[in-house]
XYZ file of C-alpha atoms in Angstrom:
407
model
C 156.245 128.886 106.546
C 158.131 127.919 103.414
C 156.562 127.258 100.033
C 157.675 124.621 97.585
C 159.408 127.181 95.407
C 161.924 127.960 98.146
C 162.585 124.377 99.234
C 162.827 122.916 95.751
C 166.471 123.852 95.337
C 167.353 121.922 98.480
C 166.042 118.665 97.084
C 168.541 116.308 95.547
C 167.803 114.594 92.269
C 168.254 110.839 92.220
C 171.726 110.454 90.794
C 171.480 106.904 89.526
C 174.615 106.120 91.549
C 172.987 104.846 94.749
C 174.606 101.857 96.377
C 172.541 98.649 96.309
C 172.474 96.812 99.628
C 172.732 93.060 99.156
C 171.349 91.497 102.330
C 169.968 91.909 105.850
C 173.366 91.972 107.531
C 174.587 94.821 105.368
C 171.347 96.772 105.860
C 171.677 96.609 109.639
C 175.353 97.536 109.577
C 174.689 100.593 107.415
C 171.785 101.624 109.641
C 173.955 101.346 112.770
C 176.624 103.555 111.214
C 174.091 106.231 110.284
C 172.426 106.046 113.697
C 175.725 106.776 115.418
C 176.354 109.671 113.043
C 172.878 111.223 113.306
C 172.804 110.953 117.089
C 175.647 113.461 117.396
C 173.626 116.312 115.865
C 170.082 115.294 116.827
C 169.735 117.810 119.678
C 170.714 120.726 117.445
C 168.393 119.651 114.623
C 165.509 119.388 117.056
C 166.224 122.668 118.873
C 166.669 124.734 115.704
C 164.305 122.698 113.515
C 166.998 122.039 110.929
C 165.452 119.934 108.183
C 167.677 116.896 107.495
C 168.138 117.239 103.728
C 171.759 116.105 103.829
C 171.021 113.178 106.139
C 168.092 111.924 104.065
C 170.089 112.190 100.856
C 172.895 110.157 102.436
C 170.410 107.511 103.569
C 168.880 106.998 100.139
C 172.254 107.006 98.413
C 173.428 104.315 100.847
C 170.774 101.958 99.522
C 168.707 101.788 102.721
C 165.609 103.134 100.979
C 165.673 100.221 98.525
C 165.971 97.330 100.986
C 162.340 96.199 100.485
C 162.582 96.027 96.674
C 161.913 92.370 95.736
C 164.907 90.281 94.718
C 163.436 89.591 91.290
C 163.724 93.332 90.581
C 167.269 93.654 91.879
C 166.658 94.511 95.534
C 167.688 92.836 98.779
C 164.075 92.147 99.893
C 165.162 92.008 103.520
C 162.948 90.504 106.208
C 160.283 92.556 107.923
C 162.268 92.289 111.155
C 165.282 93.849 109.474
C 163.140 96.717 108.180
C 161.771 97.178 111.702
C 165.237 97.156 113.267
C 166.565 99.631 110.696
C 163.767 102.078 111.480
C 164.172 101.531 115.230
C 167.907 102.251 115.035
C 167.371 105.479 113.087
C 164.483 106.538 115.339
C 166.563 106.026 118.447
C 169.136 108.428 117.060
C 166.603 110.931 115.685
C 162.878 110.230 115.789
C 162.146 112.452 112.806
C 164.699 110.810 110.544
C 163.392 107.397 111.570
C 159.856 108.311 110.513
C 160.642 109.899 107.149
C 161.243 106.600 105.240
C 158.065 105.001 106.611
C 155.720 106.240 103.898
C 158.326 105.455 101.243
C 158.303 101.791 102.280
C 154.519 101.913 102.580
C 154.150 103.088 98.985
C 156.483 100.326 97.831
C 154.292 97.772 99.580
C 151.160 99.121 97.878
C 153.041 98.941 94.579
C 153.997 95.309 95.258
C 150.331 94.424 95.739
C 148.456 96.494 93.142
C 150.953 97.728 90.543
C 151.296 96.237 87.060
C 154.460 94.424 86.082
C 155.589 97.398 84.002
C 154.954 99.819 86.882
C 156.896 97.635 89.293
C 159.883 97.363 86.981
C 160.038 101.113 86.382
C 159.391 102.396 89.919
C 161.537 99.767 91.619
C 164.355 100.703 89.268
C 163.986 104.356 90.240
C 164.201 103.465 93.930
C 167.300 101.327 93.371
C 168.826 104.412 91.754
C 168.117 106.546 94.829
C 164.611 107.907 94.256
C 162.683 108.763 97.418
C 158.913 108.657 97.865
C 157.100 110.996 100.253
C 153.363 110.902 100.855
C 150.186 112.890 100.469
C 147.593 110.590 101.990
C 145.790 112.343 104.841
C 143.528 115.393 104.716
C 143.107 117.931 107.493
C 139.856 119.662 106.586
C 137.439 116.736 106.172
C 134.839 115.630 108.724
C 136.737 112.439 109.612
C 140.135 111.017 108.706
C 138.503 108.501 106.359
C 136.888 111.184 104.187
C 138.926 112.333 101.194
C 138.269 115.194 98.781
C 141.382 115.280 96.593
C 140.200 114.104 93.187
C 141.636 112.773 89.972
C 140.094 113.210 86.526
C 141.191 111.987 83.087
C 143.160 114.419 80.934
C 144.942 113.466 77.728
C 147.243 110.512 78.356
C 146.998 110.911 82.094
C 145.081 112.653 84.849
C 144.729 115.991 86.654
C 144.760 116.136 90.454
C 143.001 118.831 92.473
C 143.025 119.069 96.248
C 145.021 119.594 99.424
C 146.750 117.239 101.856
C 148.342 117.532 105.288
C 150.580 115.345 107.508
C 152.642 114.757 104.368
C 155.692 113.275 106.098
C 158.771 113.182 103.906
C 157.262 115.239 101.088
C 159.874 117.996 101.371
C 162.645 115.465 100.721
C 160.896 113.393 98.039
C 161.419 112.948 94.324
C 157.904 111.554 93.973
C 154.904 112.082 96.236
C 152.492 109.111 96.295
C 149.115 110.814 96.595
C 145.814 109.240 97.634
C 143.093 110.398 95.242
C 139.442 109.662 94.438
C 137.922 109.390 90.982
C 134.338 110.380 90.154
C 133.170 106.830 90.848
C 134.589 106.920 94.377
C 137.487 104.570 93.649
C 140.786 105.237 95.441
C 144.126 105.373 93.649
C 147.717 106.139 94.549
C 149.332 108.595 92.125
C 153.145 108.803 92.123
C 153.387 112.539 91.457
C 156.776 113.950 90.459
C 157.999 116.624 92.846
C 158.685 119.163 90.105
C 155.186 118.973 88.616
C 153.488 122.206 87.576
C 150.742 123.224 90.002
C 152.271 121.295 92.903
C 153.060 123.326 96.013
C 154.758 122.046 99.163
C 154.273 124.149 102.278
C 156.616 123.724 105.237
C 153.939 124.413 107.868
C 154.318 121.439 110.180
C 154.521 122.871 113.721
C 154.246 119.798 115.942
C 156.083 120.063 119.267
C 157.684 116.690 118.518
C 158.905 114.949 115.361
C 159.689 118.517 114.347
C 161.771 117.845 111.226
C 159.696 115.205 109.439
C 158.475 117.692 106.824
C 154.881 116.670 107.621
C 153.168 119.798 106.308
C 150.786 120.682 103.497
C 150.855 119.612 99.859
C 148.545 121.467 97.459
C 147.510 120.250 94.008
C 146.199 122.737 91.466
C 145.403 120.732 88.339
C 148.605 118.723 88.682
C 149.179 116.372 85.776
C 150.255 112.778 86.360
C 150.927 110.154 83.698
C 148.484 107.268 83.563
C 151.400 104.884 84.067
C 152.136 106.544 87.427
C 148.739 105.707 88.937
C 147.977 102.429 90.724
C 144.864 101.122 92.521
C 144.786 101.789 96.268
C 141.433 100.549 97.576
C 142.012 97.014 96.290
C 144.973 96.723 98.670
C 142.401 96.488 101.486
C 139.468 94.860 99.703
C 141.553 91.690 99.483
C 143.875 90.158 102.102
C 147.237 91.914 101.810
C 150.039 92.941 104.148
C 149.765 96.650 103.341
C 148.118 97.462 106.683
C 150.306 95.329 108.984
C 153.463 96.426 107.194
C 152.542 100.094 107.566
C 151.879 99.677 111.267
C 154.956 97.650 112.156
C 157.064 100.533 110.896
C 155.186 102.908 113.187
C 155.761 100.520 116.080
C 159.454 100.415 115.187
C 159.711 104.189 115.571
C 158.359 103.974 119.116
C 160.431 100.913 120.041
C 163.527 102.772 118.851
C 162.663 105.861 120.885
C 161.973 103.728 123.975
C 165.290 101.890 123.704
C 167.238 105.118 123.193
C 165.488 106.841 126.112
C 166.268 103.877 128.368
C 169.947 103.818 127.391
C 170.157 107.574 127.939
C 168.615 107.031 131.384
C 171.419 104.659 132.324
C 173.980 107.317 131.498
C 172.108 110.140 133.213
C 171.599 108.249 136.462
C 175.361 107.944 136.811
C 175.506 111.750 136.609
C 172.585 112.403 138.960
C 172.651 112.906 142.725
C 170.999 110.348 145.040
C 167.807 111.346 146.803
C 168.445 112.448 150.391
C 166.355 109.644 151.942
C 168.154 106.871 150.093
C 171.182 107.018 152.396
C 173.543 106.074 149.571
C 176.489 107.871 148.057
C 175.533 107.750 144.375
C 172.271 107.717 142.407
C 173.075 104.356 140.807
C 172.893 102.831 144.307
C 169.463 104.273 145.082
C 167.169 101.215 145.501
C 164.080 102.962 144.107
C 166.005 104.204 141.079
C 167.280 100.679 140.497
C 163.714 99.402 140.773
C 162.399 101.898 138.220
C 165.163 101.098 135.747
C 164.506 97.388 136.170
C 160.875 97.888 135.208
C 161.782 99.980 132.181
C 164.354 97.396 131.104
C 161.676 94.682 131.125
C 159.137 96.861 129.308
C 161.530 97.940 126.563
C 162.676 94.377 125.985
C 159.062 93.213 125.866
C 158.327 95.717 123.095
C 161.341 94.479 121.151
C 160.203 90.862 121.472
C 156.673 91.767 120.379
C 158.182 93.624 117.410
C 160.111 90.530 116.357
C 157.047 88.294 116.716
C 154.953 90.687 114.639
C 157.603 90.786 111.912
C 157.704 87.000 111.821
C 153.914 86.890 111.437
C 154.132 89.326 108.527
C 156.762 87.262 106.748
C 154.789 84.060 107.366
C 151.669 85.658 105.880
C 153.710 86.805 102.894
C 154.455 83.161 102.092
C 150.931 81.897 102.750
C 148.465 84.757 102.321
C 144.972 84.012 103.633
C 142.367 86.096 105.480
C 143.400 84.274 108.654
C 147.163 84.765 108.261
C 146.683 88.457 107.461
C 144.437 88.813 110.511
C 147.054 87.170 112.738
C 149.717 89.503 111.366
C 147.457 92.509 111.996
C 146.763 91.425 115.567
C 150.422 90.713 116.326
C 151.360 94.123 114.951
C 148.563 95.749 116.956
C 150.011 94.152 120.109
C 153.427 95.718 119.649
C 151.933 99.004 118.452
C 149.759 99.302 121.553
C 152.601 98.248 123.842
C 155.203 100.486 122.219
C 152.856 103.469 122.544
C 152.778 103.022 126.319
C 156.433 102.167 126.744
C 157.877 104.925 124.546
C 155.988 107.469 126.638
C 156.907 105.778 129.901
C 160.606 105.340 129.138
C 161.031 108.882 127.844
C 159.239 110.346 130.877
C 161.277 108.246 133.320
C 164.453 109.485 131.648
C 163.742 113.050 132.775
C 162.469 111.954 136.178
C 165.540 109.855 137.005
C 167.959 112.406 135.583
C 166.633 114.833 138.163
C 166.270 118.588 137.857
C 169.399 118.837 135.752
C 167.640 116.683 133.168
C 165.327 119.597 132.396
C 168.061 121.780 130.916
C 167.263 122.649 127.315
C 170.844 122.305 126.073
C 170.715 118.563 126.781
C 167.497 118.095 124.820
C 166.323 115.152 126.913
C 162.726 116.226 126.415
C 162.951 115.426 122.708
C 162.439 111.717 123.388
C 159.118 112.329 125.139
C 157.991 115.005 122.685
C 158.771 112.763 119.726
C 157.037 109.795 121.347
C 153.977 111.825 122.331
C 153.477 113.274 118.864
C 154.116 110.036 117.018
C 151.854 107.953 119.276
C 148.964 110.212 118.274
C 149.121 108.683 114.789
C 146.705 105.888 115.735
C 144.592 105.278 118.832
C 146.179 102.527 120.966
C 142.893 102.083 122.855
C 141.247 100.775 119.691
C 144.093 98.368 119.070
C 143.407 96.804 122.465
C 139.738 96.522 121.473
C 140.487 94.667 118.238
C 142.998 92.433 120.017
C 140.421 91.570 122.693
C 137.659 90.935 120.177
C 139.973 88.629 118.241
C 141.164 86.524 121.172
C 137.767 86.420 122.922
C 135.293 86.197 120.066
C 137.397 85.180 117.081
C 136.428 88.347 115.204
C 138.948 89.186 112.466
C 140.159 92.805 112.579
C 139.354 95.257 109.772
C 141.859 95.544 106.932
C 143.217 99.074 106.801
C 146.439 101.021 107.191
C 145.676 102.267 110.704
C 145.578 98.857 112.421
């Protein structure tokens, strides 16, 4: 367990020299280059739980963390499909690294919907200069995941925050930590807390058996001061039709689609190294008819997830142009389809990888189990069974799904 005081020196201050990506093509090219680079050391990072400070710093300095900044504020404002593909590429190389930017982009989307013009100009500018946002949204000790206890109260020209959060993915690497807080009236706000704030403590106590280096541990607030200008409404992002929920979820789906694709491609390589089963009466494993059958099924399933991801992204971008309760509902349902499907397929593809690789696929030095472990832990984020329910209720009864970040 590591406290904030010992990890603080590892964090990199935003230098103001970050590259600014200009368009979708450049964003995808940069992401591909990083994916190839991160893949080479992914097994070691996972096995030794090496937190990717250097990798995350390189990502934000490359401009990838600013690709959703609107064009009017100097960003590339790439399509939702490009964002999804970027996250999928990174997740295929290293599931943890692929997840870390998710809450950063989520906070930017909340800012786009509820922030003032002055707040947008200032925070978007910070991100263009390399600033990274983490998150402190969820709480571990409440009765249900919807209950929150971390509070915010007026103090001078700002507020004081008191409380404790968990599952704070990316917080160890962040310059600001967007924190979900409640005021005395029960209103929800998102406070962009600076990482060096007095009374703020980050605890590196995430011990998940997958997604091991996401930095998803505890953040404690002991009368932490935040400027009034760094606080934006949160609850209004769901009281009105917005894309905050669908956008959050398509990034989660992208993580799983990326893991599924990478596990499938690894399977193709490992089958060529495996021995055929004795009853197949063939010389090599790649000639085994049942192995070929299994890989054919996985190929179809993985491609289906990718197509669903593209369709969901298109629905999000369409709703961004014409935002209505109906268009937001369609985007939510289309995202729920890929999220439910990718949950199943990421688990299936990563399990089949080990099965088809044979006994030699269980050797720890190869780290093939990391795909399944990462998929299993990440798919616990939201219940796929409830996504199928909301999809069914929508197509059968025309019932619009609830607006929230978990659908």
